[in-house]
Tab-separated table of C-alpha atoms and ligand atoms in Angstrom:
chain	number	residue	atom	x	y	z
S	141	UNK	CA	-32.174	-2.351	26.742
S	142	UNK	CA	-34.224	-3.856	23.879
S	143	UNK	CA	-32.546	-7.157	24.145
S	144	UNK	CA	-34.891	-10.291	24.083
S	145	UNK	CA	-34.664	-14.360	23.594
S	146	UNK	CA	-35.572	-13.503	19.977
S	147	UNK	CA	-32.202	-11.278	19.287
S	148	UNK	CA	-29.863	-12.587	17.186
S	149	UNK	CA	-26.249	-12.912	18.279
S	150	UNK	CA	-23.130	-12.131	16.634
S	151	UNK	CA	-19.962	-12.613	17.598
S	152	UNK	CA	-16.152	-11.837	17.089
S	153	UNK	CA	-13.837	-14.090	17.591
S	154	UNK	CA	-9.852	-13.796	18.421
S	155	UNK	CA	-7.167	-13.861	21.002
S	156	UNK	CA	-6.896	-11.647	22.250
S	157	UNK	CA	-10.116	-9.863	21.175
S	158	UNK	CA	-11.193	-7.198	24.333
S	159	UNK	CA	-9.512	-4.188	21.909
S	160	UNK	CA	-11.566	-4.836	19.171
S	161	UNK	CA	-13.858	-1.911	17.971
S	162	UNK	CA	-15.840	-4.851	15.909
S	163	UNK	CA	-18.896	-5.022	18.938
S	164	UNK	CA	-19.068	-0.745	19.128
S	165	UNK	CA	-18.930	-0.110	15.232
S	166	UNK	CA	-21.977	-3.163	14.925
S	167	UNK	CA	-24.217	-2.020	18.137
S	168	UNK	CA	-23.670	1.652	17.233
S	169	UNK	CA	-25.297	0.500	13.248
S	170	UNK	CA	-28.191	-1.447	14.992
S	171	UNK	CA	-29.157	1.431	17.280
S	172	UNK	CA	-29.278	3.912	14.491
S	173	UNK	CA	-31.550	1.284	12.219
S	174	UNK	CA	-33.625	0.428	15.389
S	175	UNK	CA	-33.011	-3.208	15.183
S	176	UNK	CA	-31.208	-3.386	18.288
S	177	UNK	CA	-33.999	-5.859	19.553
S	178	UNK	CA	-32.997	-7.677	16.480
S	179	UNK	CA	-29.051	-8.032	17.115
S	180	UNK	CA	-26.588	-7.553	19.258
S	181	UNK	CA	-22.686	-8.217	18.615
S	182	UNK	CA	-20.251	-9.683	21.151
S	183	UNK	CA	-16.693	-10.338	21.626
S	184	UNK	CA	-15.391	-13.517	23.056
S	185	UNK	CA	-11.593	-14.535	23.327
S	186	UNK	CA	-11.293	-18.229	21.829
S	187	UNK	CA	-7.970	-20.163	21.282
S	188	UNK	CA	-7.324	-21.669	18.184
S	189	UNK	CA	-7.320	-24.735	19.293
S	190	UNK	CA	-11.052	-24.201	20.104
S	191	UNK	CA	-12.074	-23.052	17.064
S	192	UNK	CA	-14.127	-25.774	15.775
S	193	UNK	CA	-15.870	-26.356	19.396
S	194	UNK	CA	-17.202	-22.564	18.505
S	195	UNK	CA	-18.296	-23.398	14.960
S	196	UNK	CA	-20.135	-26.330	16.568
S	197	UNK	CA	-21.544	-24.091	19.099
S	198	UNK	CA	-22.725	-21.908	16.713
S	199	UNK	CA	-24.782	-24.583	14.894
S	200	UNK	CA	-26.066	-25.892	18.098
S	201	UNK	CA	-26.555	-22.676	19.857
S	202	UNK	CA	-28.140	-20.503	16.421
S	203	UNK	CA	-25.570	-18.063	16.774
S	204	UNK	CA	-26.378	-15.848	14.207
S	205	UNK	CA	-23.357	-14.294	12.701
S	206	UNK	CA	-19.461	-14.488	13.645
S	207	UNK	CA	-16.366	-12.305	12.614
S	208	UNK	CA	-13.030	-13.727	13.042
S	209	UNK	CA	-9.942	-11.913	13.407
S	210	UNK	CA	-6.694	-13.236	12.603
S	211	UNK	CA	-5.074	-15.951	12.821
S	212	UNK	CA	-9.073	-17.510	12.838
S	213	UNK	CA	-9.732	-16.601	9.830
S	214	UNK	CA	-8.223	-19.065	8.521
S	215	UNK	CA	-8.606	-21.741	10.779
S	216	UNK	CA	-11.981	-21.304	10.637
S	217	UNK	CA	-12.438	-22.541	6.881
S	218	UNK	CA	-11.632	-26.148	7.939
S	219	UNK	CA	-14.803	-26.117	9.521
S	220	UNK	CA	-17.274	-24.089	7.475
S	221	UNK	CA	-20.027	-26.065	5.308
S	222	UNK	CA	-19.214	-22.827	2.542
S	223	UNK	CA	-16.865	-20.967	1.385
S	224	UNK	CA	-17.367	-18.202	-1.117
S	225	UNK	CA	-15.427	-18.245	-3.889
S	226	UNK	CA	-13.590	-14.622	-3.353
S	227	UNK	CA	-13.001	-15.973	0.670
S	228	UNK	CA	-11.340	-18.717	-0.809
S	229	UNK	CA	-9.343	-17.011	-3.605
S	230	UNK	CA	-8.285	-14.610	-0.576
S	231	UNK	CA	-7.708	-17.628	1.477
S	232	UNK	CA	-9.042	-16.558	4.598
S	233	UNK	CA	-12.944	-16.068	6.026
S	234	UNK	CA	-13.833	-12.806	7.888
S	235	UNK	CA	-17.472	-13.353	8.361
S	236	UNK	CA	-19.657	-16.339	8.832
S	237	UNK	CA	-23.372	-16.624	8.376
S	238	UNK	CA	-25.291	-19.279	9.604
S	239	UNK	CA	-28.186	-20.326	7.378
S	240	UNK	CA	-30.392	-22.780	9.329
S	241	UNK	CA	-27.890	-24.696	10.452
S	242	UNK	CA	-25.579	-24.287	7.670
S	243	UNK	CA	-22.442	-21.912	7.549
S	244	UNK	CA	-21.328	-19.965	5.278
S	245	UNK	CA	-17.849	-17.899	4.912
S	246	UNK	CA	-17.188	-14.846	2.943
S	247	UNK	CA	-14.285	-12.367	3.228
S	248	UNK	CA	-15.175	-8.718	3.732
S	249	UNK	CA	-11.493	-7.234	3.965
S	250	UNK	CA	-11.018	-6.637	0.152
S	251	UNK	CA	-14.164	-4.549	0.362
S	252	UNK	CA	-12.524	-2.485	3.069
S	253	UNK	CA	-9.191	-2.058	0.764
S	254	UNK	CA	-11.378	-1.206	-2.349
S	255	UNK	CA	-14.055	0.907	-0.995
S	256	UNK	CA	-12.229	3.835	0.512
S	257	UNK	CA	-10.397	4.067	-2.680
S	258	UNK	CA	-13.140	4.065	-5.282
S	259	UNK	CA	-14.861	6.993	-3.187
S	260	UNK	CA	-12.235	9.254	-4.467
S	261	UNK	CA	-10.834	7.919	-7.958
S	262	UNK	CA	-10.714	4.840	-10.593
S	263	UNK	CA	-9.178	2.126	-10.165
S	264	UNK	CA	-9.272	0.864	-13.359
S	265	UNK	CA	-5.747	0.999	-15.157
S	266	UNK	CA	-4.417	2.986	-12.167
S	267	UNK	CA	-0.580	1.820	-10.995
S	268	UNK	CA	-1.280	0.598	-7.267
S	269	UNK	CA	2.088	-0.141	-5.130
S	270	UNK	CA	0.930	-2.631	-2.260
S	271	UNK	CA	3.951	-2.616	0.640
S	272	UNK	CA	3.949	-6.144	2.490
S	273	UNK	CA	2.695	-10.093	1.347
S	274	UNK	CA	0.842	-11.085	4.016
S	275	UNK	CA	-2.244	-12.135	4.798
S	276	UNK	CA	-3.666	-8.129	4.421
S	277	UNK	CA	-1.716	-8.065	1.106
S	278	UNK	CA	-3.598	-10.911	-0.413
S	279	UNK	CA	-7.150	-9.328	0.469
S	280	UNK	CA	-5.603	-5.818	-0.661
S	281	UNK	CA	-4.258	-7.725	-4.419
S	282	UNK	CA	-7.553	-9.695	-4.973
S	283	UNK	CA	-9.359	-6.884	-4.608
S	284	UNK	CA	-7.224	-4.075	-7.248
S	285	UNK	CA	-7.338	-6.703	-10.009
S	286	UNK	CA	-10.502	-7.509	-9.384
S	287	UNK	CA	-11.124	-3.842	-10.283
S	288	UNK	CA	-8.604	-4.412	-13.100
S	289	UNK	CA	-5.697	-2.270	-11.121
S	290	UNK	CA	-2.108	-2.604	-12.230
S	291	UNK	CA	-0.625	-4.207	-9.229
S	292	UNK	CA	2.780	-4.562	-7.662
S	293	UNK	CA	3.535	-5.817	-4.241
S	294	UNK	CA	6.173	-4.594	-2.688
S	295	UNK	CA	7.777	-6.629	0.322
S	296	UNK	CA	10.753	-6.788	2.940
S	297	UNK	CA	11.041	-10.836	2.272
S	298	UNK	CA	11.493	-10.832	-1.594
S	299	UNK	CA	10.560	-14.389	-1.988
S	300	UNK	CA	7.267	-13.622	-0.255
S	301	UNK	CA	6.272	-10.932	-2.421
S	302	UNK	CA	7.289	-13.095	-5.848
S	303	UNK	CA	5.094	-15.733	-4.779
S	304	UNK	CA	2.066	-14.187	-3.965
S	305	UNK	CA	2.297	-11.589	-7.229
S	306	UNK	CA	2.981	-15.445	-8.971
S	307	UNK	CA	-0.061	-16.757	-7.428
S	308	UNK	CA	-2.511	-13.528	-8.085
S	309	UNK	CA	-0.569	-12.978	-12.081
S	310	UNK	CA	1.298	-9.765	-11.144
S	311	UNK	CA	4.392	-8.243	-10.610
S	312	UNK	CA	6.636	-8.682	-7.727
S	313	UNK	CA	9.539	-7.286	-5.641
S	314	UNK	CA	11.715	-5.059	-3.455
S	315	UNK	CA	10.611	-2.829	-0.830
S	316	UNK	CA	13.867	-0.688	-2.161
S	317	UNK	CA	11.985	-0.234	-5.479
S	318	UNK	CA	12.169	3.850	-5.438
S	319	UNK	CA	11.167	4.394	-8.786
S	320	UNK	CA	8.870	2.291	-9.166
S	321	UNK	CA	7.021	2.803	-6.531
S	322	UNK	CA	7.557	6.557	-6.917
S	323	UNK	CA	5.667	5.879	-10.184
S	324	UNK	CA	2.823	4.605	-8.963
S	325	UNK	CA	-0.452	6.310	-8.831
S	326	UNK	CA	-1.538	4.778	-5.174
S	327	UNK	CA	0.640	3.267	-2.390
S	328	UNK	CA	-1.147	0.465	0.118
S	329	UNK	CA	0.806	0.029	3.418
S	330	UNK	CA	-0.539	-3.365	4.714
S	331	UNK	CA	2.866	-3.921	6.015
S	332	UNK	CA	2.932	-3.688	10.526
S	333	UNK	CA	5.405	-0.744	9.928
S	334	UNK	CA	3.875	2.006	11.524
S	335	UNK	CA	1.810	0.532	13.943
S	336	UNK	CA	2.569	0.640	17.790
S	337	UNK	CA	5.507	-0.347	18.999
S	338	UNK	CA	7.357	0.722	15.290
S	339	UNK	CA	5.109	3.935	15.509
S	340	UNK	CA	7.796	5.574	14.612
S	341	UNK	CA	9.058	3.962	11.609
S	342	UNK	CA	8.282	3.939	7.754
S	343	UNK	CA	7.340	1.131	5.718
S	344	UNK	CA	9.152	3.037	2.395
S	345	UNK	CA	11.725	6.357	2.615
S	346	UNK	CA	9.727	9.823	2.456
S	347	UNK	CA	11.173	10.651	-1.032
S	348	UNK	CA	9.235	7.667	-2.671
S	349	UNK	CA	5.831	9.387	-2.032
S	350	UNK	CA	5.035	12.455	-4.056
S	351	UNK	CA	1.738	15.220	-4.171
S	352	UNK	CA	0.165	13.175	-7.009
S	353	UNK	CA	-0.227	9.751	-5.161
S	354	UNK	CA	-2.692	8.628	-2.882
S	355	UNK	CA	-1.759	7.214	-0.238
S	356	UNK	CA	-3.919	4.453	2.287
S	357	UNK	CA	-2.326	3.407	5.118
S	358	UNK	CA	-4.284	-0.060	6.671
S	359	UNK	CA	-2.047	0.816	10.434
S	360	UNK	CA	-4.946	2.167	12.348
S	361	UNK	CA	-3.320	2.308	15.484
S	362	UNK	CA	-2.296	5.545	15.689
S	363	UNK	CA	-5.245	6.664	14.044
S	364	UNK	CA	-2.345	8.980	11.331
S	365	UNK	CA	0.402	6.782	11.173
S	366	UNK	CA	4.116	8.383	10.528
S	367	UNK	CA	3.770	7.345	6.626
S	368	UNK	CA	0.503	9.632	6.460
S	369	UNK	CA	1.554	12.319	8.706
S	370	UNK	CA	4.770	12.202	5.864
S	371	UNK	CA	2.552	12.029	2.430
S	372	UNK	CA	0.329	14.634	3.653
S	373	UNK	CA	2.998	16.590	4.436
S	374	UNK	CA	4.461	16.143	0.926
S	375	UNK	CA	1.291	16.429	-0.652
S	376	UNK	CA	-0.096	13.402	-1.202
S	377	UNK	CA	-4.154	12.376	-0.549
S	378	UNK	CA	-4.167	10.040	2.138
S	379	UNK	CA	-6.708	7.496	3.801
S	380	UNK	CA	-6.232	6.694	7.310
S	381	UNK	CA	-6.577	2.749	8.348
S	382	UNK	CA	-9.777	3.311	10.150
S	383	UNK	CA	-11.244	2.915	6.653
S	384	UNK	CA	-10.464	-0.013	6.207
S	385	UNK	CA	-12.277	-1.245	9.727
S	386	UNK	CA	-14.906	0.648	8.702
S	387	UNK	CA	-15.432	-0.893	5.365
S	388	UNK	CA	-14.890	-4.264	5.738
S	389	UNK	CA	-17.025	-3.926	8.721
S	390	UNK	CA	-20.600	-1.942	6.731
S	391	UNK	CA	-19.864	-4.640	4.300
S	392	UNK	CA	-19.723	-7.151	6.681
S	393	UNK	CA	-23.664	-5.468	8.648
S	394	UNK	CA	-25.278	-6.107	5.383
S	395	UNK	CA	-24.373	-9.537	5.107
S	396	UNK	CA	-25.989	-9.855	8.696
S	397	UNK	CA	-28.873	-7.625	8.828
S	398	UNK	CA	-29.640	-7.385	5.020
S	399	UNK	CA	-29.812	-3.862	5.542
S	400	UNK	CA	-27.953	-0.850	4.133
S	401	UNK	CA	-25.489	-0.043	6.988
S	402	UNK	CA	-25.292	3.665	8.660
S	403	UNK	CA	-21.722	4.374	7.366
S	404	UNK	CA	-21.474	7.615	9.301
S	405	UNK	CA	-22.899	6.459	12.816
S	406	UNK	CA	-20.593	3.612	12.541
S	407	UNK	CA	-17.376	5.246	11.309
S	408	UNK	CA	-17.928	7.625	14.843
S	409	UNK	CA	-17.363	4.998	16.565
S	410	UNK	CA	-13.885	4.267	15.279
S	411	UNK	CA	-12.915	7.770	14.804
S	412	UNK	CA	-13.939	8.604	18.612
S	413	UNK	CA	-13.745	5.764	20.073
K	1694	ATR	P1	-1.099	-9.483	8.019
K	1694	ATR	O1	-1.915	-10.742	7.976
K	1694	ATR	O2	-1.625	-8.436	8.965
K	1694	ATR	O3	-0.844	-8.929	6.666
K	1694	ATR	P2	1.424	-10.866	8.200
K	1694	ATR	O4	0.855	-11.933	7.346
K	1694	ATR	O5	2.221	-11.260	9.397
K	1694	ATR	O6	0.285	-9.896	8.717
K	1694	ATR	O7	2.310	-9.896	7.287
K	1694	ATR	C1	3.049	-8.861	7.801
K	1694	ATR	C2	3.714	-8.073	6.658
K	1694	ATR	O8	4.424	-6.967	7.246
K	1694	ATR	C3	4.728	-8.883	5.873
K	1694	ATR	O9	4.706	-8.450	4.531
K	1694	ATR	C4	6.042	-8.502	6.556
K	1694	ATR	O10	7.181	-8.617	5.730
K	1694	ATR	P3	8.019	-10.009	5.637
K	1694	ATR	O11	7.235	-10.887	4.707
K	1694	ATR	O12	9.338	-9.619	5.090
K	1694	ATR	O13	8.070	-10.552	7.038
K	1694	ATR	C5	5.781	-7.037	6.841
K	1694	ATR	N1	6.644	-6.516	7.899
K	1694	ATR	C6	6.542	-6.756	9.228
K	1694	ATR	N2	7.510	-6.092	9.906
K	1694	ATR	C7	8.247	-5.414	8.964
K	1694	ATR	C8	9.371	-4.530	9.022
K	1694	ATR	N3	9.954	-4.210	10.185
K	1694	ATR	N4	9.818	-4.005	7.860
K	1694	ATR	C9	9.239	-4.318	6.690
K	1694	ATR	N5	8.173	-5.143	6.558
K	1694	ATR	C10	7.685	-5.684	7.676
């Protein structure tokens, strides 16, 4: 073990916060760059309620770096000295940085939407169907039309999806859509559909998704949800919600280390777990 009083700490923070792959997918990047005596990333299960006791911590203690799941990410803006301006369009902080003494939050999870995508096409001018309005949605939205997308959301709760497609300038509406989302070039699941316990269930019916689409499914628990085991059946390009960890996470090791993080070693460790 190369770990000394000089290594810097990082830390996730949730509740509960023992599944996440957040510590692995970090440790596994330092290893590879050989600045494990540099940092090493922990988990520890906070309460909400003790949020800004942690962010004080942090200052006192030096704590290096800290990821926050939800629902801390946003909590955790009340307390931050800075927010970046996308983290606060997105309305929610995944990473903080503390800068002697001062912290700093910035909101990786748009990278991990927009990444896995732009490895295999445009996005520019491309039709993009996002399924769900929450909190996923809004990081998944910032990021299309920040690549100039043509973006739709999609959502159970009407209402929900009006006001965020209000809020971002796009289009809004049912989940019942067929041909419009049957039109589209990409769907987004960032709905919990699909994810254990409603494993078994689809966020859209089969027949929307046809062989031209891609189609990126942010469930990564299974690893191939039902929707993707479906579209890839029918066709369709998929990307499997692991992605999305992965992305939001290599975007997130720069921000800490400064260095370019091993994509490969780290996606392992989500893959095989
Ligand atoms: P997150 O922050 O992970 O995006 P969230 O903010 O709770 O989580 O949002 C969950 C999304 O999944 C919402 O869009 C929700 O739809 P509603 O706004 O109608 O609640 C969607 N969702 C959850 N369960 C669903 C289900 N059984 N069918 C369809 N959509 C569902």
């Amino acid at each position: 073990m190369k770990i000394s009083a000089k290594t810097k700490i990082c830390l996730i923070i949730g509740d509960p916060v023992s599944h996440s792959l957040s510590p692995a997918m970090h440790n596994a990047g330092f290893e590879a760059l050989g600045i494990d005596n540099q940092f090493v990333f922990l988990g520890a299960r906070v309460k909400i309620k003790d949020v800004e006791m942690v962010i004080q911590a942090m200052k006192k203690m030096g704590i290096h770096g800290l990821t926050c799941t939800i629902p801390h990410k946003i909590e955790v803006m009340k307390h931050l000295d800075r927010i970046d301006k996308t983290a606060k369009k997105i309305g929610a902080v995944n990473t903080v940085i503390n800068q002697n003494g001062r912290l700093i939050g910035f909101n990786t999870d748009w990278l991990g939407v927009i990444t896995p995508l732009e490895k295999i096409t445009f996005l520019k001018g491309k039709k993009v169907a996002v399924l769900g309005a929450g909190g996923a949605a809004r990081a998944a939205v910032y990021g299309l039309l920040r690549r100039r997308a043509k973006v739709k959301i999609f959502n159970r709760t009407i209402n929900k999806a009006k006001q965020l497609a209000k809020e971002f300038g796009c289009q809004g509406g049912s989940l019942n859509n067929s041909n419009e989302i049957k039109n589209s070039d990409i769907i987004i699941n960032t709905t919990s559909v699909g994810m254990k316990p409603l494993d078994n269930e689809l966020p859209i019916p089969i027949d929307y998704i046809t062989s031209k689409q891609i189609v990126f499914d942010i469930v990564y628990v299974p690893f191939e949800t039902k929707l993707l085991i479906e579209a890839k059946k029918r066709g369709a390009t998929i990307i499997h919600g692991v992605e999305m960890l992965l992305h939001q996470g290599t975007a997130q090791f720069e921000i800490y280390t400064s260095r370019k993080a091993p994509e490969e070693i780290m996606r392992k460790v989500l893959v095989h777990p």
